[in-house]
PDB file of C-alpha atoms in Angstrom:
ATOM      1  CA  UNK H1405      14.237  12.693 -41.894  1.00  0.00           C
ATOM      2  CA  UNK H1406      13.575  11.047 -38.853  1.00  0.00           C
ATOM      3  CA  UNK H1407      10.355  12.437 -36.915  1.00  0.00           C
ATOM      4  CA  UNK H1408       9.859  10.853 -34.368  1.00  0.00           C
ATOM      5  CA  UNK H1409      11.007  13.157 -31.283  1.00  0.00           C
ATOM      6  CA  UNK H1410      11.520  11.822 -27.518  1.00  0.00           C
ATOM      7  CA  UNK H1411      12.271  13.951 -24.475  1.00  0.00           C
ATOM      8  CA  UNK H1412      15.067  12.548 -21.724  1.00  0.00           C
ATOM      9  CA  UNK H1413      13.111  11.328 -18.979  1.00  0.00           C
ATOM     10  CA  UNK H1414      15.811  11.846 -16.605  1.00  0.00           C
ATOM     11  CA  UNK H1415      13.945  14.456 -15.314  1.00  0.00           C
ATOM     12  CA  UNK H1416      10.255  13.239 -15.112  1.00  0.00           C
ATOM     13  CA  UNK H1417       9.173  13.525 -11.420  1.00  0.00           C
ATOM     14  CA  UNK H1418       7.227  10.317 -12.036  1.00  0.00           C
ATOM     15  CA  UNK H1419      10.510   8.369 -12.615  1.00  0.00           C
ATOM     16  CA  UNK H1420      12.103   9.599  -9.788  1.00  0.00           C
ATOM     17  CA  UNK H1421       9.249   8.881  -7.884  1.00  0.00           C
ATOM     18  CA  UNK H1422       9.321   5.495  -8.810  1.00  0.00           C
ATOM     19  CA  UNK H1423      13.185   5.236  -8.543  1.00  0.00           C
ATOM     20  CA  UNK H1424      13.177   5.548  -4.829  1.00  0.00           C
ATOM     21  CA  UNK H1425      10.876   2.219  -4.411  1.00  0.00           C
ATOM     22  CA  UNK H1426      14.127  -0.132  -5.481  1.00  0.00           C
ATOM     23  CA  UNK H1427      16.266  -1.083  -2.876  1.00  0.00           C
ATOM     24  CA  UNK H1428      19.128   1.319  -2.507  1.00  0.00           C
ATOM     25  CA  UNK H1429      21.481  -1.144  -3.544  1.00  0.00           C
ATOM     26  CA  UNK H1430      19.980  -1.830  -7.103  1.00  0.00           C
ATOM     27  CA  UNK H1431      19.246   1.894  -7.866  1.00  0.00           C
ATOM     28  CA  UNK H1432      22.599   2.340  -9.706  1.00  0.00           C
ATOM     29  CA  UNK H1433      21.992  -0.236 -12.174  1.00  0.00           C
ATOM     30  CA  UNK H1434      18.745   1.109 -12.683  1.00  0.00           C
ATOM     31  CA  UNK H1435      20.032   4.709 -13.065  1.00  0.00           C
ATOM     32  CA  UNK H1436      22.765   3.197 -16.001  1.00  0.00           C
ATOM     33  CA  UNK H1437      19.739   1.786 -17.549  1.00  0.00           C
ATOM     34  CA  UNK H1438      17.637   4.336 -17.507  1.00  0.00           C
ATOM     35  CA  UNK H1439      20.817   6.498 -18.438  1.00  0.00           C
ATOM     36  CA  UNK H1440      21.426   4.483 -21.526  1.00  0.00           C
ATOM     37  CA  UNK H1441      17.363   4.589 -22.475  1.00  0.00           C
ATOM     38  CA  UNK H1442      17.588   8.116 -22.385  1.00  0.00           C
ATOM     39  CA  UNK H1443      20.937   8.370 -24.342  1.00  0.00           C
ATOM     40  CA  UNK H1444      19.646   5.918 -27.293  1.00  0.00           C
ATOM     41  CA  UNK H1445      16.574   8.215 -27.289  1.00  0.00           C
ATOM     42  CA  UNK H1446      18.569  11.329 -27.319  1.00  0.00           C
ATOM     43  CA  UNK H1447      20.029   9.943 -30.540  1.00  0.00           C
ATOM     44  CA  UNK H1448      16.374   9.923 -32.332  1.00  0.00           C
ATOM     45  CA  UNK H1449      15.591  13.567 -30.571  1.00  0.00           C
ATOM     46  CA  UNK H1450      18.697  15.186 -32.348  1.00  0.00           C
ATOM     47  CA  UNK H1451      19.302  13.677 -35.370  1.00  0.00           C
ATOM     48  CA  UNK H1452      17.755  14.594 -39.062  1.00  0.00           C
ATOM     49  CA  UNK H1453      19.295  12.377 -41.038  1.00  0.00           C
ATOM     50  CA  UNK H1454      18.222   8.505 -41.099  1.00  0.00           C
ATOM     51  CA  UNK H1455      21.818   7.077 -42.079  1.00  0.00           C
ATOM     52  CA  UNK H1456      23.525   9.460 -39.580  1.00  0.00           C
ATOM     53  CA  UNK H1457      21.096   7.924 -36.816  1.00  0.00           C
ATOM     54  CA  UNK H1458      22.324   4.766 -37.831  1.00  0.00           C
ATOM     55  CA  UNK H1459      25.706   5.342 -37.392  1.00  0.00           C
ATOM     56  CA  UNK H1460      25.350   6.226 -34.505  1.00  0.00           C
ATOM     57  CA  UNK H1461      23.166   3.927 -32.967  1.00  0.00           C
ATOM     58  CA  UNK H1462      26.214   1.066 -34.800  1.00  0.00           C
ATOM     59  CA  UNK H1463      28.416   2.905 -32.756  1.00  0.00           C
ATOM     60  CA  UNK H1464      26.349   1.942 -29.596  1.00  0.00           C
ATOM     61  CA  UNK H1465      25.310  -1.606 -30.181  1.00  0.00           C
ATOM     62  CA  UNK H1466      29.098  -2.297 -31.207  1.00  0.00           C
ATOM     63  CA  UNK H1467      30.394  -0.160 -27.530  1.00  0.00           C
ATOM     64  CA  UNK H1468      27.772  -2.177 -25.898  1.00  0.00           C
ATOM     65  CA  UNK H1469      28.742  -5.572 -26.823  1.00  0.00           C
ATOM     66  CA  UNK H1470      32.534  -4.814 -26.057  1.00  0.00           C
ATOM     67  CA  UNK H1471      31.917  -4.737 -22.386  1.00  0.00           C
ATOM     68  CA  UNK H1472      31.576  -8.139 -22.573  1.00  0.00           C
ATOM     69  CA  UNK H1473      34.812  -8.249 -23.564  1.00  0.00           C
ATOM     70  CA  UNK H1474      37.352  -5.093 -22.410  1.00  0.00           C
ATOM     71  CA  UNK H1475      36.761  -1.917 -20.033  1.00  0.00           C
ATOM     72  CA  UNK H1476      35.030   0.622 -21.375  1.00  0.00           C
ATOM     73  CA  UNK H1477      35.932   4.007 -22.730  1.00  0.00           C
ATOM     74  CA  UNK H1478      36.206   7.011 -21.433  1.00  0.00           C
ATOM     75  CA  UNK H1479      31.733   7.509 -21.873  1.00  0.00           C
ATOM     76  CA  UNK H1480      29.817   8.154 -18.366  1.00  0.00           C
ATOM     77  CA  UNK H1481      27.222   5.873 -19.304  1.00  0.00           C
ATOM     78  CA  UNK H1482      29.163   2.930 -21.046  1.00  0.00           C
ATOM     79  CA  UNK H1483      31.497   3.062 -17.619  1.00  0.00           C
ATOM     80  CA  UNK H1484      28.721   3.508 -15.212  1.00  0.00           C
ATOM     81  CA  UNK H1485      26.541  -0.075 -17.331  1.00  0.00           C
ATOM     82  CA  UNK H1486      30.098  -1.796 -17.135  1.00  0.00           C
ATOM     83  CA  UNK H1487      30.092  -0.955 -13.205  1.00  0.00           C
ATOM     84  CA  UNK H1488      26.844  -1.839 -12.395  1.00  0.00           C
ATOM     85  CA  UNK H1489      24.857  -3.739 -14.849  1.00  0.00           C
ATOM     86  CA  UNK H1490      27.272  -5.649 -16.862  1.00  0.00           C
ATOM     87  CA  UNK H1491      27.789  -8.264 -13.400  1.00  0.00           C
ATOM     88  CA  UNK H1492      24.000  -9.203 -14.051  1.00  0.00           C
ATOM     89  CA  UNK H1493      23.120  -8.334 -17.671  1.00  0.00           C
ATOM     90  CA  UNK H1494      25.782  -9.037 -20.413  1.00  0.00           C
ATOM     91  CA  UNK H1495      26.634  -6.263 -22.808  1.00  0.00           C
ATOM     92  CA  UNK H1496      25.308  -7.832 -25.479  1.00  0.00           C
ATOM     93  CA  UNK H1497      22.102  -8.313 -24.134  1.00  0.00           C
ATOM     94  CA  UNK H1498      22.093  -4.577 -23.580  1.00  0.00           C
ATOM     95  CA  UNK H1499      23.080  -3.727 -26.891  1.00  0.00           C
ATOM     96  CA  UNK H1500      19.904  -5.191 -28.420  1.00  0.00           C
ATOM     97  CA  UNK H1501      18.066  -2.425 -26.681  1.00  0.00           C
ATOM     98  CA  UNK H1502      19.531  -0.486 -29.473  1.00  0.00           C
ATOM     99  CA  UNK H1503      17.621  -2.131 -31.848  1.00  0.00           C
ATOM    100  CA  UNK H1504      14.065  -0.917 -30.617  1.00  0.00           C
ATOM    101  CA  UNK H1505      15.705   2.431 -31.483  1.00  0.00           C
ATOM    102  CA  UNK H1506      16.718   1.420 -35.166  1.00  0.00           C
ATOM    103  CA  UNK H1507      13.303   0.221 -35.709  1.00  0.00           C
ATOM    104  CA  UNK H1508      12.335   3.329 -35.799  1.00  0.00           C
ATOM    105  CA  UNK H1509      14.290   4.743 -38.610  1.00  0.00           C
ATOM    106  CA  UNK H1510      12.519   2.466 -40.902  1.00  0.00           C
ATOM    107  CA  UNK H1511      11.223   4.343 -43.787  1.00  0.00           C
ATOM    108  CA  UNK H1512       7.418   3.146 -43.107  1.00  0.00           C
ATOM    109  CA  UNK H1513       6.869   3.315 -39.025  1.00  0.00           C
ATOM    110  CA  UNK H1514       4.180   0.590 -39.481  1.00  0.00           C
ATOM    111  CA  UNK H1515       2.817  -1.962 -37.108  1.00  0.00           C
ATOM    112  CA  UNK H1516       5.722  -4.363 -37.043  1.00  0.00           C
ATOM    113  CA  UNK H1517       8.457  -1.513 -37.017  1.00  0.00           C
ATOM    114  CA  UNK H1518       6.385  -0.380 -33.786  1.00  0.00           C
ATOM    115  CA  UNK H1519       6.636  -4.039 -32.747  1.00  0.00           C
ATOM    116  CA  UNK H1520      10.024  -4.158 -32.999  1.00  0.00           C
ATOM    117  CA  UNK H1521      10.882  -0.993 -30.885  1.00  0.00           C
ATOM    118  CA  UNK H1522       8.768  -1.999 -28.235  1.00  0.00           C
ATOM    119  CA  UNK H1523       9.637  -5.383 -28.124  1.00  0.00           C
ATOM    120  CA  UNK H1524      13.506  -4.283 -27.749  1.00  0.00           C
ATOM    121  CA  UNK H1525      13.365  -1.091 -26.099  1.00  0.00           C
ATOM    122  CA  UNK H1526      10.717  -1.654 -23.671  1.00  0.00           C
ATOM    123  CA  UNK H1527      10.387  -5.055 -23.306  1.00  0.00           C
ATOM    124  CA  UNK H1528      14.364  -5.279 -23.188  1.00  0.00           C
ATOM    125  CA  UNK H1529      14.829  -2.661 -20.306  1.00  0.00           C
ATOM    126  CA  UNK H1530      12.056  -3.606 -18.532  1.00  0.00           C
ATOM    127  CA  UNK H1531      13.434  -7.416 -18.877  1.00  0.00           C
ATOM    128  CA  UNK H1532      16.816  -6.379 -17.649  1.00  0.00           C
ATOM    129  CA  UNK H1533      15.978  -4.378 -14.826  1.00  0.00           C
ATOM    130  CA  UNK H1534      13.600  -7.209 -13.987  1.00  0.00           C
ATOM    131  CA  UNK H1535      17.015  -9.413 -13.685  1.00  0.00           C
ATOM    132  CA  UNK H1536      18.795  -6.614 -11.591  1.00  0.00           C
ATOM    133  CA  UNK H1537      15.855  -7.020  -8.874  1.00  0.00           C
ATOM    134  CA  UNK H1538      15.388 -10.357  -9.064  1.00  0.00           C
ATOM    135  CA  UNK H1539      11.918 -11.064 -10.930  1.00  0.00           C
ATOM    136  CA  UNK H1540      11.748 -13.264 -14.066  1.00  0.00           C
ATOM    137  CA  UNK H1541       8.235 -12.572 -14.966  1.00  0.00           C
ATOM    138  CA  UNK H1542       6.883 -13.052 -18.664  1.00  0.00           C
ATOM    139  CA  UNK H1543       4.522  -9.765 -17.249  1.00  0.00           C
ATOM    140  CA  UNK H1544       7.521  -7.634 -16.565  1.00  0.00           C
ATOM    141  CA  UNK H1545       8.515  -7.334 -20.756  1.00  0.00           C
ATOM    142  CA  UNK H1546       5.477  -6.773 -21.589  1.00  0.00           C
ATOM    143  CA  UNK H1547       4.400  -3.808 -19.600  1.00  0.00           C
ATOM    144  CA  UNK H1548       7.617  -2.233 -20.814  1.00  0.00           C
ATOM    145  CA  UNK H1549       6.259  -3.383 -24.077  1.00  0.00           C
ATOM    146  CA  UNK H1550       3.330  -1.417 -23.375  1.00  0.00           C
ATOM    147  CA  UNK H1551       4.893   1.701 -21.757  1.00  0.00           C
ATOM    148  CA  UNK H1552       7.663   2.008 -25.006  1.00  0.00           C
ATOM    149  CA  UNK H1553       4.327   2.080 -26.955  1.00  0.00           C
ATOM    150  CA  UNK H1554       2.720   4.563 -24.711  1.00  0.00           C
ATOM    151  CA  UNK H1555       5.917   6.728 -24.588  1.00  0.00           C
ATOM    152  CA  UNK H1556       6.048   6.737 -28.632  1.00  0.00           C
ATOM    153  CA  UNK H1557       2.419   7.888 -28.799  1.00  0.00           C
ATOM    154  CA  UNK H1558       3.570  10.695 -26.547  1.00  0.00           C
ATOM    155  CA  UNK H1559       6.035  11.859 -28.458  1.00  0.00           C
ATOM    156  CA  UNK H1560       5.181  10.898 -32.327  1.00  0.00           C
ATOM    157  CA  UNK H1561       4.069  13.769 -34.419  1.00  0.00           C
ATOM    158  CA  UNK H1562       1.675  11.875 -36.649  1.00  0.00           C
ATOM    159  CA  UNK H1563      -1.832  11.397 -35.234  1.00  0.00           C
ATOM    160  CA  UNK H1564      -2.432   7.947 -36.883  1.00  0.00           C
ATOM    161  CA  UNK H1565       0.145   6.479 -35.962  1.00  0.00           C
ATOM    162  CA  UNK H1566       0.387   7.855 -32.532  1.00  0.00           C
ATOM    163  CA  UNK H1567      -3.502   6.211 -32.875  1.00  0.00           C
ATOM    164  CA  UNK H1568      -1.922   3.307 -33.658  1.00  0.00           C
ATOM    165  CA  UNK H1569       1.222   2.810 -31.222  1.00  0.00           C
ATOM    166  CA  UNK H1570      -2.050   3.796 -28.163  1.00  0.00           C
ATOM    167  CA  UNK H1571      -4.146   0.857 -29.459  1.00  0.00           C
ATOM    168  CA  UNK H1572      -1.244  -1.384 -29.328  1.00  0.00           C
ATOM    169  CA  UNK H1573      -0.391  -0.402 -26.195  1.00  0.00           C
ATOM    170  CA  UNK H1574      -3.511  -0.655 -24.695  1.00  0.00           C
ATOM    171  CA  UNK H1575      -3.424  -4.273 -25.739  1.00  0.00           C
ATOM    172  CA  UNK H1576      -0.282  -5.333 -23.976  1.00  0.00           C
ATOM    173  CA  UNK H1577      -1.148  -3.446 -21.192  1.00  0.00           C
ATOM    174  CA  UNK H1578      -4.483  -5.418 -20.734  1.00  0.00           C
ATOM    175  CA  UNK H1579      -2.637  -8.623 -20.831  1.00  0.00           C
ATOM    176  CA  UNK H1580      -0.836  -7.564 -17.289  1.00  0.00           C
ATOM    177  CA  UNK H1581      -3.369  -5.561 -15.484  1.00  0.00           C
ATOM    178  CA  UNK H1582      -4.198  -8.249 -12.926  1.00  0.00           C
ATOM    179  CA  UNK H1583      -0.538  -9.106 -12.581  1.00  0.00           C
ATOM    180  CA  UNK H1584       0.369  -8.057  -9.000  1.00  0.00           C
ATOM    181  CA  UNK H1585       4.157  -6.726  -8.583  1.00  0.00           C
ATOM    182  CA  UNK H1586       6.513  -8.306  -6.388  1.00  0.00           C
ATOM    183  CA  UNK H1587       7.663  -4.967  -3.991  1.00  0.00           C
ATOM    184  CA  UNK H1588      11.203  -5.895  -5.767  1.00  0.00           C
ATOM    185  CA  UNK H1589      10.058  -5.012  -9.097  1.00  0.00           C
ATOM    186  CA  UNK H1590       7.910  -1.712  -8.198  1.00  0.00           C
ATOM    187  CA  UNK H1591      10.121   0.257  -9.558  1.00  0.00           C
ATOM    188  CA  UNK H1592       9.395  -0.678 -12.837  1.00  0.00           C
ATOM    189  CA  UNK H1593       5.457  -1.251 -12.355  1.00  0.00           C
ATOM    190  CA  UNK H1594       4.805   2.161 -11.499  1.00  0.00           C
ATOM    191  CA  UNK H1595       6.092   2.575 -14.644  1.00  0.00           C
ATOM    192  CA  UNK H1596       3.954   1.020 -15.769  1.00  0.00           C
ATOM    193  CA  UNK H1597       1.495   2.538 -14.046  1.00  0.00           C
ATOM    194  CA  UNK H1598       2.340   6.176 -15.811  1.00  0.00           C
ATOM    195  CA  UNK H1599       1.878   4.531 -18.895  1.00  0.00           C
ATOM    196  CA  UNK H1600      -1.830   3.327 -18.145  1.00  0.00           C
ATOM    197  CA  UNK H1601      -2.336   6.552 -16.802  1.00  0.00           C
ATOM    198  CA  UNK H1602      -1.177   8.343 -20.155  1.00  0.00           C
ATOM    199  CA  UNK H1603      -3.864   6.157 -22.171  1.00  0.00           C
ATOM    200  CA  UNK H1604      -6.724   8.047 -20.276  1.00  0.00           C
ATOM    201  CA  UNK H1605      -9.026  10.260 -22.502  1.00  0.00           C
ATOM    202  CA  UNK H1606      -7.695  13.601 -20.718  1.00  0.00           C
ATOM    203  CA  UNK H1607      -4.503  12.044 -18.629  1.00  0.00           C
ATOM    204  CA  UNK H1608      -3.360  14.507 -16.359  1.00  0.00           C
ATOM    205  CA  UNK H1609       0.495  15.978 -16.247  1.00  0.00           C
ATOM    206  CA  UNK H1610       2.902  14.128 -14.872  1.00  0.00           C
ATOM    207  CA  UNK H1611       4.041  14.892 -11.450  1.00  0.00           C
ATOM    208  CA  UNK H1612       0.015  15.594 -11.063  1.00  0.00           C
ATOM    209  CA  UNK H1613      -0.688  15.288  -7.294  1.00  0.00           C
ATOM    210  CA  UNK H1614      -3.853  12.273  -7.902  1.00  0.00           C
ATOM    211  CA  UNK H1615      -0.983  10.510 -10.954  1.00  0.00           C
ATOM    212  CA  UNK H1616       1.349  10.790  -7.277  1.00  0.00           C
ATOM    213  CA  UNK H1617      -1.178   9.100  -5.153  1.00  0.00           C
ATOM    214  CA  UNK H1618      -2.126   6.321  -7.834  1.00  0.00           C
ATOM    215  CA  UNK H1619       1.754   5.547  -8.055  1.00  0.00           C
ATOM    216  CA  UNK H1620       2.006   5.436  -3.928  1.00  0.00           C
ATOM    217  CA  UNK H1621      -0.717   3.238  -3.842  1.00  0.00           C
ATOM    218  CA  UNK H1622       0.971   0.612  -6.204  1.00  0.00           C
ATOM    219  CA  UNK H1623       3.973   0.952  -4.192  1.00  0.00           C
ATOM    220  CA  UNK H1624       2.374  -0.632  -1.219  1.00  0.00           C
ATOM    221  CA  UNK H1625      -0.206  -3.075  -3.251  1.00  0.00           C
ATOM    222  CA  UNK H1626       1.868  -3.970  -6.021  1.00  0.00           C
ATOM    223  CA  UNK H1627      -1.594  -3.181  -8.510  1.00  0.00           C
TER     224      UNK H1627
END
């Protein structure tokens, strides 16, 4: 049984927030990623069965990797990443995102299961937004390393490893806390921003007027 429940964050304020410092321009492509992230994730949220979760995620990472290949069907999110992503980031560099998400319908959700997802989830998205705006940074991947990791935590319903996927987090996020954001890429470091401010010992709610201010602040100083 898979139990390892995510929310959509299509409607975090914190997101949103962070949305509006792209360039108008680019915040389609960003909104198909983040579309598809939430879709894969929606996948995990709703289903109970391991091999049914597989399917479906197959049925993704094959869709994905067509749109290299022929228009898509007739699926918002698959026609909104062959409109606006798929010029910049192929479809089957997308479709690997999916496999962050079958990492975690491995039996034992150890250390290098936890590795996997955040290596293709987060440092995937983070990676191909990065090429949307411009900024090829080793940094960028692995703060969305660190925020899958964060975002798992969140969510997981087993304190040890939710222990775990924090600790690891933590780590990666270390690596990049003096790396300064190009004002391209703040979109994404704010996220990772929420995710640093998630690892506190009493981390307030999101949309929390002082999380606001600490997310405005990197939007003008790139820390």
């Amino acid at each position: 049984m898979v139990n390892q429940p995510f929310i959509g964050s299509g409607t975090d304020p914190e997101r949103t927030l962070a949305m509006t410092y792209a360039a108008p321009e680019q915040r389609p492509a960003l909104a198909a990623l983040w579309g598809l992230d939430d879709r894969l994730a929606d996948i995990l949220r709703t289903t109970r069965e391991p091999m049914v979760g597989q399917m479906r995620l197959t049925w993704w990472h094959t869709a994905l990797s067509a749109l290299d290949e022929a228009p898509p069907p007739a699926e918002p999110v698959l026609q909104a990443l062959a409109r606006d992503v798929v010029p910049r980031v192929n479809g089957a560099r997308l479709a690997t995102l999916v496999e962050g998400w079958e990492a975690l319908l491995e039996p034992a959700l150890n250390r290098d299961a936890m590795l996997a997802y955040a290596t293709h989830r987060g440092g995937g998205l983070f990676a191909a937004i990065g090429t949307i705006v411009g900024v090829d940074d080793p940094a960028v991947a692995t703060s969305g390393e660190g925020w899958a990791l964060v975002d798992l935590a969140r969510h997981i319903e087993a304190p040890d490893k939710a222990a775990l996927a924090r600790a690891m987090a933590q780590e990666l996020l270390e690596i990049t806390r003096a790396f300064r954001w190009p004002a391209a890429a703040r979109a994404i470091g704010a996220m990772a921003q929420t995710a640093r401010l998630d690892l506190a010992a009493r981390p307030r709610p999101h949309g929390h007027p002082a999380r606001a201010a600490r997310l405005l602040w990197h939007r003008v100083t790139g820390r």
